[in-house]
Short mmCIF file of C-alpha atoms in Angstrom, two decimals:
data_model
loop_
_atom_site.label_atom_id
_atom_site.label_comp_id
_atom_site.label_asym_id
_atom_site.label_seq_id
_atom_site.Cartn_x
_atom_site.Cartn_y
_atom_site.Cartn_z
CA MET A 1 20.70 26.85 27.00
CA HIS A 2 18.51 29.16 24.97
CA VAL A 3 17.31 26.24 22.85
CA ARG A 4 16.52 24.24 25.97
CA TYR A 5 14.27 26.85 27.59
CA SER A 6 12.59 27.79 24.36
CA SER A 7 11.84 24.11 23.84
CA VAL A 8 10.21 23.95 27.27
CA GLY A 9 7.92 26.77 26.24
CA LEU A 10 7.00 25.03 23.02
CA LEU A 11 6.33 21.78 24.83
CA LEU A 12 4.02 23.47 27.33
CA ALA A 13 2.18 25.31 24.62
CA LEU A 14 2.10 22.22 22.34
CA SER A 15 2.25 24.42 19.23
CA LEU A 16 4.67 25.74 16.65
CA SER A 17 4.95 29.11 14.97
CA VAL A 18 3.83 29.57 11.34
CA SER A 19 7.36 30.33 10.24
CA VAL A 20 8.70 27.10 11.73
CA TRP A 21 6.07 24.98 10.00
CA GLY A 22 6.74 26.82 6.75
CA GLN A 23 10.38 25.91 6.84
CA VAL A 24 9.62 22.32 7.84
CA ILE A 25 7.11 21.84 5.02
CA GLN A 26 9.51 23.40 2.52
CA GLN A 27 12.31 21.05 3.55
CA PHE A 28 10.26 17.92 4.14
CA ARG A 29 7.38 18.24 1.70
CA ILE A 30 8.08 14.90 0.00
CA LEU A 31 7.51 13.12 3.33
CA PHE A 32 3.83 14.06 3.54
CA VAL A 33 3.05 11.54 0.75
CA PRO A 34 2.83 8.53 3.11
CA ILE A 35 0.56 10.48 5.44
CA VAL A 36 -1.85 11.14 2.58
CA PHE A 37 -1.56 7.50 1.52
CA PHE A 38 -2.36 6.34 5.08
CA PHE A 39 -5.61 8.29 5.35
CA LEU A 40 -6.71 7.34 1.84
CA TYR A 41 -6.09 3.70 2.63
CA ASN A 42 -8.18 3.88 5.79
CA SER A 43 -11.00 5.87 4.11
CA ARG A 44 -12.74 2.54 3.37
CA LYS A 45 -15.31 2.32 6.14
CA LYS A 46 -16.01 -0.95 7.81
CA GLN A 47 -19.53 -2.32 7.60
CA LYS A 48 -21.43 -1.48 10.79
CA ILE A 49 -24.14 -3.42 12.55
CA THR A 50 -27.36 -1.40 12.41
CA GLN A 51 -29.99 -3.79 13.75
CA LEU A 52 -30.43 -4.70 17.35
CA GLY A 53 -32.77 -7.68 16.80
CA VAL A 54 -30.25 -10.26 15.74
CA GLY A 55 -30.35 -14.02 16.28
CA CYS A 56 -28.60 -15.83 19.09
CA ARG A 57 -25.83 -17.10 16.90
CA GLU A 58 -25.26 -13.64 15.40
CA LYS A 59 -25.28 -12.12 18.87
CA SER A 60 -22.55 -14.44 20.08
CA GLU A 61 -20.50 -13.70 16.97
CA TYR A 62 -21.01 -9.99 17.48
CA ILE A 63 -19.92 -10.14 21.14
CA VAL A 64 -16.79 -12.07 20.11
CA ASN A 65 -16.11 -9.34 17.51
CA VAL A 66 -16.45 -6.65 20.18
CA LEU A 67 -14.09 -8.39 22.51
CA GLY A 68 -11.59 -9.40 19.88
CA GLY A 69 -11.76 -6.42 17.60
CA ASN A 70 -12.09 -6.39 13.87
CA THR A 71 -8.92 -7.30 12.02
CA ASN A 72 -9.91 -6.00 8.62
CA GLY A 73 -7.20 -3.62 7.44
CA HIS A 74 -4.36 -4.79 9.67
CA GLU A 75 -2.28 -4.80 6.55
CA GLY A 76 -2.96 -1.03 6.41
CA ILE A 77 -0.68 -0.16 9.29
CA GLY A 78 2.07 -2.33 7.76
CA ALA A 79 1.72 -0.66 4.40
CA TYR A 80 1.70 2.71 6.07
CA LEU A 81 4.83 2.02 8.11
CA LEU A 82 6.68 0.66 5.09
CA SER A 83 5.73 3.56 2.86
CA GLY A 84 6.57 6.11 5.54
CA PHE A 85 9.92 4.56 6.30
CA SER A 86 10.85 4.19 2.64
CA ALA A 87 9.80 7.76 1.70
CA ALA A 88 11.68 9.17 4.63
CA VAL A 89 14.89 7.34 3.64
CA LEU A 90 14.59 8.29 -0.07
CA SER A 91 13.94 11.91 0.80
CA VAL A 92 17.55 12.25 1.96
CA LEU A 93 18.34 12.89 -1.67
CA PHE A 94 16.40 16.13 -1.46
CA ILE A 95 18.47 17.38 1.44
CA THR A 96 21.89 16.09 0.41
CA HIS A 97 21.51 17.73 -3.03
CA SER A 98 20.57 21.05 -1.50
CA ASN A 99 22.91 23.91 -0.81
CA TYR A 100 23.87 22.41 2.55
CA GLY A 101 25.73 19.55 0.91
CA ASN A 102 28.62 21.84 0.11
CA SER A 103 29.45 22.29 3.77
CA TYR A 104 30.20 18.63 4.35
CA GLU A 105 33.44 18.92 6.22
CA ASN A 106 32.38 21.80 8.47
CA GLY A 107 29.01 20.24 8.94
CA ARG A 108 30.39 16.93 10.09
CA LEU A 109 32.44 18.66 12.73
CA SER A 110 29.60 20.91 13.91
CA SER A 111 26.90 18.22 13.80
CA SER A 112 28.68 16.29 16.52
CA ASN A 113 27.77 19.12 18.87
CA SER A 114 24.08 19.21 18.04
CA THR A 115 21.40 18.26 20.49
CA LEU A 116 19.76 14.93 19.68
CA LEU A 117 17.12 13.39 21.85
CA PHE A 118 16.43 10.01 20.40
CA HIS A 119 19.19 7.54 21.17
CA SER A 120 22.29 7.23 23.13
CA SER A 121 24.39 7.17 19.99
CA TYR A 122 23.58 10.88 19.67
CA GLY A 123 24.36 13.56 22.15
CA SER A 124 24.59 17.23 22.59
CA SER A 125 28.27 16.85 23.11
CA THR A 126 30.84 14.39 24.34
CA GLU A 127 30.49 15.97 27.78
CA THR A 128 28.46 14.01 30.33
CA VAL A 129 26.03 16.15 32.38
CA TRP A 130 24.71 14.56 35.60
CA PRO A 131 22.77 17.00 37.78
CA THR A 132 22.88 16.47 41.54
CA LEU A 133 19.83 14.69 43.03
CA GLU A 134 18.36 17.34 45.28
CA PHE A 135 14.91 18.68 46.05
CA SER A 136 13.84 21.39 43.61
CA TRP A 137 10.99 22.35 41.34
CA ARG A 138 12.72 20.51 38.50
CA LEU A 139 12.75 17.25 40.47
CA VAL A 140 9.10 17.70 41.50
CA LEU A 141 7.97 18.38 37.93
CA ALA A 142 10.04 15.47 36.58
CA THR A 143 8.50 13.22 39.20
CA VAL A 144 4.97 14.21 38.27
CA ILE A 145 5.61 13.83 34.54
CA GLY A 146 7.50 10.56 35.09
CA PHE A 147 4.70 9.13 37.25
CA LEU A 148 1.94 10.03 34.80
CA GLY A 149 4.00 8.99 31.80
CA SER A 150 4.85 5.60 33.40
CA ALA A 151 1.25 4.96 34.50
CA CYS A 152 -0.25 5.78 31.13
CA GLY A 153 2.62 4.24 29.14
CA THR A 154 2.34 0.82 30.82
CA VAL A 155 -1.42 0.79 30.63
CA GLY A 156 -1.24 1.43 26.88
CA GLY A 157 1.70 -0.95 26.50
CA VAL A 158 4.01 1.64 24.92
CA GLY A 159 6.39 2.40 27.81
CA GLY A 160 6.61 6.17 27.57
CA GLY A 161 10.16 6.66 26.34
CA GLY A 162 8.99 9.43 24.00
CA ILE A 163 8.01 11.43 27.09
CA PHE A 164 10.92 10.54 29.39
CA VAL A 165 13.84 11.53 27.16
CA PRO A 166 12.68 15.15 26.49
CA MET A 167 11.66 15.48 30.14
CA LEU A 168 15.11 14.42 31.43
CA THR A 169 16.99 16.70 28.99
CA LEU A 170 14.84 19.78 28.99
CA ILE A 171 13.63 19.83 32.61
CA VAL A 172 16.20 17.95 34.73
CA GLY A 173 19.19 18.92 32.56
CA PHE A 174 20.80 15.58 31.64
CA ASP A 175 22.84 15.09 28.51
CA THR A 176 21.15 13.05 25.82
CA LYS A 177 23.07 9.81 26.30
CA SER A 178 22.34 9.77 30.05
CA ALA A 179 18.71 10.71 29.45
CA ALA A 180 18.23 7.78 27.06
CA ALA A 181 19.79 5.42 29.61
CA LEU A 182 17.66 6.70 32.48
CA SER A 183 14.58 6.47 30.21
CA LYS A 184 15.29 2.76 29.82
CA CYS A 185 15.51 2.43 33.61
CA MET A 186 12.09 4.02 33.97
CA ILE A 187 10.57 1.83 31.28
CA MET A 188 12.05 -1.28 32.88
CA GLY A 189 10.69 -0.40 36.32
CA ALA A 190 7.23 0.50 35.06
CA SER A 191 6.92 -2.61 32.83
CA ALA A 192 8.24 -4.95 35.55
CA SER A 193 5.67 -3.72 38.09
CA SER A 194 2.99 -3.82 35.43
CA VAL A 195 3.86 -7.44 34.60
CA TRP A 196 3.74 -8.30 38.33
CA TYR A 197 0.27 -6.82 38.52
CA ASN A 198 -0.96 -8.53 35.32
CA ILE A 199 0.12 -12.05 36.30
CA ARG A 200 -2.14 -11.78 39.32
CA VAL A 201 -5.15 -10.83 37.21
CA ARG A 202 -7.47 -13.23 35.32
CA HIS A 203 -8.12 -13.14 31.63
CA PRO A 204 -11.36 -11.14 31.13
CA THR A 205 -13.19 -13.84 29.14
CA LYS A 206 -11.21 -17.13 29.07
CA GLU A 207 -9.40 -19.51 31.36
CA VAL A 208 -6.01 -18.76 29.77
CA PRO A 209 -3.06 -16.51 30.76
CA ILE A 210 -3.67 -12.83 30.28
CA ILE A 211 -0.17 -12.68 28.66
CA ASP A 212 -0.20 -14.38 25.28
CA TYR A 213 3.08 -16.29 25.30
CA ASP A 214 2.66 -17.44 21.73
CA LEU A 215 2.72 -13.83 20.54
CA ALA A 216 5.52 -12.97 22.98
CA LEU A 217 7.70 -15.76 21.55
CA LEU A 218 6.77 -14.60 18.04
CA PHE A 219 7.61 -10.93 18.51
CA GLN A 220 10.28 -10.73 21.20
CA PRO A 221 13.19 -12.19 19.15
CA MET A 222 12.36 -10.05 16.09
CA LEU A 223 11.90 -7.00 18.29
CA MET A 224 15.28 -7.42 19.93
CA LEU A 225 16.91 -8.07 16.58
CA GLY A 226 15.25 -4.94 15.19
CA ILE A 227 16.50 -2.87 18.14
CA THR A 228 20.06 -3.95 17.36
CA ILE A 229 19.59 -2.95 13.73
CA GLY A 230 17.99 0.35 14.82
CA VAL A 231 20.93 1.19 17.09
CA ALA A 232 23.26 0.72 14.10
CA LEU A 233 21.03 2.85 11.88
CA SER A 234 20.91 5.62 14.50
CA VAL A 235 24.62 6.15 14.00
CA VAL A 236 24.15 6.54 10.20
CA PHE A 237 20.82 8.37 9.89
CA PRO A 238 20.89 12.15 9.97
CA TYR A 239 19.06 13.99 12.70
CA TRP A 240 16.32 15.45 10.53
CA LEU A 241 15.50 12.00 9.12
CA ILE A 242 14.93 10.57 12.61
CA THR A 243 12.70 13.58 13.38
CA VAL A 244 10.65 12.93 10.26
CA LEU A 245 10.32 9.24 11.16
CA ILE A 246 8.96 10.23 14.55
CA ILE A 247 6.30 12.46 13.03
CA ILE A 248 5.27 9.97 10.38
CA LEU A 249 5.25 6.79 12.48
CA PHE A 250 3.93 8.20 15.74
CA MET A 251 1.20 10.35 14.17
CA GLY A 252 0.17 7.44 11.97
CA THR A 253 -0.04 4.85 14.72
CA SER A 254 -1.66 7.33 17.08
CA SER A 255 -4.42 8.27 14.62
CA ARG A 256 -4.97 4.63 13.66
CA SER A 257 -5.25 3.58 17.31
CA PHE A 258 -7.57 6.45 18.05
CA CYS A 259 -9.89 5.50 15.17
CA LYS A 260 -9.88 1.92 16.38
CA GLY A 261 -10.74 3.12 19.88
CA ILE A 262 -13.72 5.10 18.53
CA GLU A 263 -14.92 2.02 16.62
CA MET A 264 -14.70 -0.15 19.71
CA TRP A 265 -16.41 2.55 21.85
CA LYS A 266 -19.35 2.53 19.41
CA GLU A 267 -19.53 -1.26 19.47
CA GLU A 268 -19.47 -1.29 23.27
CA THR A 269 -22.29 1.31 23.29
CA LEU A 270 -24.32 -0.85 20.92
CA LEU A 271 -23.72 -3.90 23.06
CA LYS A 272 -24.78 -2.00 26.19
CA ASN A 273 -28.02 -0.91 24.53
CA GLU A 274 -28.75 -4.45 23.45
CA MET A 275 -28.07 -5.79 26.92
CA ALA A 276 -30.36 -3.08 28.36
CA ILE A 277 -33.19 -4.29 26.14
CA GLN A 278 -32.58 -7.90 27.24
CA GLN A 279 -32.60 -6.91 30.90
CA GLY A 280 -35.83 -4.88 30.64
CA THR A 281 -39.05 -5.71 32.46
CA VAL A 282 -42.52 -6.45 31.19
CA VAL A 283 -45.50 -4.90 32.98
CA ASN A 284 -49.28 -5.06 32.47
CA SER A 285 -51.66 -2.15 31.98
CA ARG A 286 -51.93 -1.58 35.78
CA GLY A 287 -48.13 -1.33 36.08
CA GLU A 288 -47.70 -4.70 37.82
CA LEU A 289 -44.49 -6.59 37.18
CA LEU A 290 -45.12 -9.68 35.02
CA ILE A 291 -41.68 -10.72 33.79
CA ASP A 292 -38.24 -9.74 34.87
CA THR A 293 -35.84 -10.55 32.03
CA GLU A 294 -32.60 -10.01 33.94
CA TYR A 295 -30.46 -13.08 33.15
CA GLU A 296 -27.69 -14.70 35.10
CA PRO A 297 -24.83 -16.52 33.40
CA LEU A 298 -25.70 -20.17 32.71
CA VAL A 299 -22.26 -21.25 33.89
CA PRO A 300 -20.78 -18.73 36.33
CA ARG A 301 -16.99 -18.39 36.38
CA GLU A 302 -15.30 -20.38 39.08
CA GLU A 303 -13.69 -18.24 41.76
CA LYS A 304 -9.94 -18.63 41.95
CA THR A 305 -7.41 -17.66 44.61
CA ARG A 306 -4.49 -15.32 43.87
CA MET A 307 -2.10 -18.29 43.85
CA GLN A 308 -4.27 -20.20 41.32
CA ILE A 309 -4.43 -17.18 39.04
CA LEU A 310 -0.66 -16.71 39.39
CA CYS A 311 0.03 -20.34 38.45
CA LEU A 312 -2.34 -20.09 35.50
CA ASN A 313 -0.61 -16.95 34.15
CA LEU A 314 2.91 -18.39 34.33
CA ARG A 315 4.22 -20.66 31.61
CA TRP A 316 7.69 -21.71 32.85
CA LYS A 317 8.92 -23.40 29.70
CA ARG A 318 8.16 -20.39 27.51
CA LEU A 319 9.54 -18.04 30.10
CA LEU A 320 12.78 -20.04 30.03
CA VAL A 321 13.00 -19.70 26.24
CA LEU A 322 12.43 -15.93 26.46
CA LEU A 323 15.06 -15.68 29.19
CA LEU A 324 17.59 -17.67 27.17
CA VAL A 325 17.09 -15.33 24.18
CA TRP A 326 17.58 -12.36 26.54
CA VAL A 327 20.80 -13.81 27.97
CA PHE A 328 22.16 -14.57 24.49
CA PHE A 329 21.58 -11.03 23.21
CA LEU A 330 23.01 -9.54 26.38
CA ALA A 331 26.15 -11.65 26.18
CA LEU A 332 26.70 -10.62 22.55
CA GLN A 333 26.25 -6.94 23.37
CA ILE A 334 28.72 -7.10 26.29
CA ILE A 335 31.34 -8.89 24.22
CA LYS A 336 30.78 -6.59 21.25
CA ASN A 337 31.46 -3.49 23.42
CA ASP A 338 35.04 -4.67 23.93
CA VAL A 339 35.68 -5.31 20.22
CA GLU A 340 36.92 -2.77 17.76
CA VAL A 341 34.11 -1.35 15.66
CA CYS A 342 33.90 -2.72 12.11
CA SER A 343 36.56 -5.33 12.76
CA ALA A 344 36.02 -8.91 11.60
CA TRP A 345 35.10 -10.08 15.10
CA TYR A 346 32.62 -7.16 15.41
CA TRP A 347 30.65 -8.29 12.34
CA VAL A 348 30.82 -11.94 13.44
CA LEU A 349 29.24 -11.07 16.76
CA PHE A 350 26.71 -8.81 15.08
CA SER A 351 25.65 -11.55 12.66
CA LEU A 352 25.29 -14.16 15.43
CA GLN A 353 22.14 -12.38 16.59
CA PHE A 354 20.29 -13.35 13.44
CA PRO A 355 20.31 -17.19 13.79
CA ILE A 356 18.99 -17.22 17.34
CA ALA A 357 16.27 -14.64 16.65
CA LEU A 358 15.20 -16.28 13.38
CA GLY A 359 15.38 -19.70 15.01
CA VAL A 360 12.98 -18.86 17.83
CA PHE A 361 10.68 -16.98 15.47
CA GLY A 362 10.76 -19.77 12.93
CA TYR A 363 9.91 -22.43 15.52
CA GLU A 364 6.92 -20.48 16.82
CA SER A 365 5.81 -19.63 13.26
CA VAL A 366 5.87 -23.26 12.17
CA LYS A 367 3.90 -24.19 15.28
CA LEU A 368 1.22 -21.57 14.61
CA TYR A 369 1.07 -22.37 10.91
CA THR A 370 0.77 -26.14 11.45
CA GLU A 371 -1.90 -25.75 14.10
CA HIS A 372 -3.83 -23.33 11.87
CA LYS A 373 -3.78 -25.80 8.97
CA LYS A 374 -4.89 -28.64 11.27
CA ARG A 375 -7.84 -26.66 12.57
CA MET A 376 -8.85 -25.58 9.11
CA ARG A 377 -8.97 -29.22 7.96
CA THR A 378 -11.15 -30.22 10.92
CA GLY A 379 -13.44 -27.20 10.58
CA ASN A 380 -12.40 -25.75 13.94
CA THR A 381 -12.68 -21.93 13.70
CA GLU A 382 -11.36 -21.25 17.24
CA SER A 383 -8.34 -18.93 17.32
CA ILE A 384 -5.01 -20.54 18.23
CA CYS A 385 -3.93 -17.60 20.33
CA GLU A 386 -5.42 -14.21 21.23
CA ALA A 387 -4.94 -12.89 17.68
CA SER A 388 -8.03 -13.44 15.54
CA ILE A 389 -6.12 -13.62 12.23
CA GLY A 390 -5.45 -16.84 10.35
CA TRP A 391 -1.81 -17.86 10.68
CA THR A 392 -1.04 -18.08 6.97
CA ALA A 393 2.42 -17.52 5.50
CA THR A 394 1.42 -13.98 4.53
CA HIS A 395 0.32 -13.06 8.05
CA ILE A 396 3.42 -14.60 9.56
CA ALA A 397 5.63 -12.61 7.21
CA PHE A 398 3.67 -9.49 8.08
CA CYS A 399 4.23 -10.06 11.83
CA SER A 400 7.93 -10.71 11.23
CA LEU A 401 8.28 -7.50 9.24
CA CYS A 402 6.41 -5.39 11.81
CA GLY A 403 8.43 -6.94 14.64
CA ILE A 404 11.72 -5.96 13.03
CA LEU A 405 10.38 -2.54 12.04
CA GLY A 406 9.12 -1.93 15.62
CA GLY A 407 12.55 -2.87 16.93
CA CYS A 408 14.27 -0.56 14.44
CA VAL A 409 12.10 2.31 15.56
CA GLY A 410 12.88 1.45 19.18
CA GLY A 411 16.56 1.39 18.42
CA LEU A 412 16.44 4.67 16.49
CA LEU A 413 14.46 6.53 19.12
CA GLY A 414 15.75 4.91 22.32
CA SER A 415 12.35 3.41 23.20
CA GLY A 416 11.36 -0.16 23.91
CA GLY A 417 9.52 -0.78 20.66
CA GLY A 418 6.11 -0.61 22.30
CA PHE A 419 5.07 2.32 20.10
CA ILE A 420 4.72 -0.17 17.24
CA LEU A 421 4.01 -3.44 19.08
CA GLY A 422 1.03 -2.10 21.08
CA PRO A 423 -0.96 -0.82 18.04
CA LEU A 424 0.11 -3.90 16.06
CA LEU A 425 -1.40 -6.32 18.60
CA LEU A 426 -4.67 -4.41 18.45
CA GLU A 427 -4.56 -4.59 14.61
CA ILE A 428 -4.38 -8.37 14.56
CA GLY A 429 -7.39 -8.66 16.82
CA VAL A 430 -6.00 -8.95 20.35
CA ILE A 431 -8.35 -7.49 22.96
CA PRO A 432 -6.95 -4.37 24.70
CA GLN A 433 -6.35 -6.00 28.12
CA VAL A 434 -4.24 -8.79 26.63
CA ALA A 435 -2.56 -6.50 24.13
CA SER A 436 -1.41 -4.21 26.97
CA ALA A 437 -0.24 -7.10 29.16
CA THR A 438 1.66 -8.84 26.33
CA ALA A 439 3.28 -5.66 24.94
CA THR A 440 4.43 -4.66 28.43
CA PHE A 441 5.77 -8.17 29.02
CA VAL A 442 7.85 -8.07 25.84
CA MET A 443 8.96 -4.55 26.57
CA MET A 444 10.28 -5.59 30.00
CA PHE A 445 12.82 -7.89 28.31
CA SER A 446 14.03 -5.34 25.76
CA SER A 447 14.33 -2.50 28.26
CA SER A 448 16.08 -4.56 30.94
CA LEU A 449 18.62 -5.70 28.33
CA SER A 450 19.53 -2.04 27.66
CA VAL A 451 19.60 -1.20 31.36
CA VAL A 452 22.14 -3.97 32.15
CA GLU A 453 24.30 -2.87 29.22
CA PHE A 454 24.11 0.80 30.20
CA TYR A 455 24.99 -0.07 33.80
CA LEU A 456 28.10 -1.95 32.74
CA LEU A 457 29.09 1.03 30.59
CA LYS A 458 28.35 3.45 33.45
CA ARG A 459 25.99 5.55 31.33
CA PHE A 460 23.69 6.83 34.15
CA PRO A 461 24.03 8.04 37.74
CA ILE A 462 22.88 5.38 40.22
CA PRO A 463 21.02 7.73 42.65
CA TYR A 464 18.85 9.13 39.88
CA ALA A 465 18.31 5.69 38.37
CA ILE A 466 17.13 4.28 41.72
CA TYR A 467 14.82 7.23 42.36
CA LEU A 468 13.27 7.40 38.89
CA THR A 469 12.93 3.62 38.69
CA SER A 470 11.12 3.59 42.05
CA VAL A 471 8.73 6.28 40.84
CA SER A 472 8.05 4.23 37.72
CA ILE A 473 7.51 1.00 39.66
CA LEU A 474 4.82 2.69 41.76
CA ALA A 475 3.28 4.36 38.69
CA GLY A 476 3.19 1.15 36.70
CA PHE A 477 1.43 -0.80 39.45
CA TRP A 478 -1.12 1.84 40.41
CA GLY A 479 -1.74 2.81 36.85
CA GLN A 480 -2.73 -0.73 36.00
CA PHE A 481 -4.82 -0.99 39.17
CA PHE A 482 -6.93 2.13 38.62
CA VAL A 483 -7.40 1.70 34.87
CA ARG A 484 -8.37 -1.98 35.20
CA LYS A 485 -10.88 -1.07 37.87
CA LEU A 486 -12.24 1.71 35.70
CA VAL A 487 -12.51 -0.62 32.66
CA THR A 488 -14.35 -3.21 34.77
CA PHE A 489 -16.72 -0.59 36.25
CA LEU A 490 -17.53 1.13 32.95
CA LYS A 491 -17.29 -2.07 30.88
CA ARG A 492 -15.31 -0.22 28.28
CA ALA A 493 -11.97 -1.78 27.27
CA SER A 494 -11.66 0.91 24.63
CA LEU A 495 -10.28 3.23 27.38
CA ILE A 496 -7.01 1.32 27.14
CA ILE A 497 -6.86 2.05 23.38
CA PHE A 498 -7.46 5.77 23.98
CA ILE A 499 -4.68 5.87 26.58
CA LEU A 500 -2.33 4.13 24.15
CA SER A 501 -3.20 6.58 21.40
CA GLY A 502 -2.79 9.55 23.73
CA VAL A 503 0.67 8.49 24.94
CA ILE A 504 1.91 8.01 21.38
CA PHE A 505 0.44 11.40 20.36
CA VAL A 506 2.10 13.24 23.30
CA SER A 507 5.38 11.52 22.47
CA ALA A 508 5.09 12.65 18.85
CA ILE A 509 4.47 16.25 20.00
CA THR A 510 7.31 16.41 22.53
CA MET A 511 9.96 14.65 20.46
CA GLY A 512 8.74 16.19 17.20
CA VAL A 513 8.76 19.77 18.53
CA VAL A 514 12.26 19.46 19.91
CA GLY A 515 13.47 17.64 16.84
CA ILE A 516 12.05 20.21 14.41
CA GLU A 517 13.53 23.06 16.37
CA THR A 518 16.96 21.51 16.40
CA SER A 519 16.80 20.49 12.75
CA ILE A 520 15.93 24.05 11.75
CA GLU A 521 18.85 25.36 13.77
CA MET A 522 21.16 22.85 12.02
CA ILE A 523 19.85 23.99 8.65
CA ARG A 524 20.47 27.65 9.53
CA ASN A 525 24.01 26.78 10.56
CA HIS A 526 24.55 24.98 7.26
CA GLU A 527 25.50 21.77 9.01
CA PHE A 528 25.86 18.46 7.19
CA MET A 529 22.38 16.94 6.62
CA GLY A 530 23.23 13.64 4.92
CA PHE A 531 24.00 10.10 6.05
CA LEU A 532 27.09 9.54 8.16
CA GLY A 533 29.54 6.67 7.81
CA PHE A 534 28.92 3.85 10.28
CA CYS A 535 32.52 3.02 11.12
CA SER A 536 33.82 6.62 11.10
CA SER A 537 31.00 7.84 13.37
CA GLN A 538 31.65 5.43 16.22
#
């Protein structure tokens, strides 16, 4: 109880004491290498446009660049994530060879009672804590935080699981397993309402769906496969390692997204200045208007009804494929829950997830690769999908790796994987509106899969689930509504990137602070800090 209330104070203050940081740096100093590597990698500045008087062809290319984003350096986030993940795993040698390794037996027993906030595989204890749903300041505060977290999380395309889990444990008082399950309910509700809003909105520049189904089919199978792997790793990985992964990955993706938002803000400002020059007026010496250079579009966009937009945004065949993948994974998870862990049938069911995920990913990859080669031969430079990268074998492998890595992070932390997928879509050149809609769409499938499984396992109280899901549904819809209106009014899509970066940063602070505090307490208690056995920890 003391740890819980002290954590609330730290979360509200958003700071740590000098002594805490000293212990963290001493224990985890090897893990700051990938952070330094990340900032050195991104120190190469992109070439900026400094002249306003450019030709018509250059202007059109520049506007396309502003809308689509610059994809230079998208390998940087992949290299950063790989280096951070690898360094964090290797650094377990530093901990396991410390003085705490001698207390293995006692540590294993005591570590089962530690407070972990990241996935349902962990818990403060085997005891289930379900507070009664009644009006109180805790419920009011949780409602406000849940509403804001859902609204901002769906707009950014990251869900908000990094905010919900600490909120449910520290403020409402749920145990960790129940908090992770309720967090999935909130993510599902917010993402579902956000998808409902998005399919009734037109693409900002083209007559295509605002949800990129090609990218959804490419990432969704690998994301769900990665979540399965992440859940398995969450049983094995020690608590401090998951905390370090949170700090490295979330701070890295947050800072990268923030820098990208600043770049896009500057490009939008430059574009606004150029348009202001074009729309200026010419007057004579007596101040009489001679020429008004305000231009109208040569071909105005055709007005469409809500039903026409809805039909345009729905691709039934691809939706059916995504739904079949969802059903297949759900069936395997349900069957696997009734099978003995580490038995032959358990591993057979576990391995069956790979063919279906790799099959769907492979089909979509071959399609994109073939179409890319065909367009290159004919000299057609138009992008196949919303991503502005060329679909070479290297880029496809990069997307596959990031999809699995994003799923692993989602499985480790109990989130929907949007913390990696959202920034990744921006990195490959997807405009913010489409990146948000596509990431939320994919996240709806992964979160709903977990909700159905948790419901069958009776992991959360129904009254709280209904209430919090309802709050998230309202927040997801109205968050999309207000932010889209604001983006249209200000003509700054970079606002979506800033919201995404902010949600990831707040999640890193909340989960990182609680994780560091608990890790330090485990170190002081000389608890076991190494990897656990997968079969023996179930």
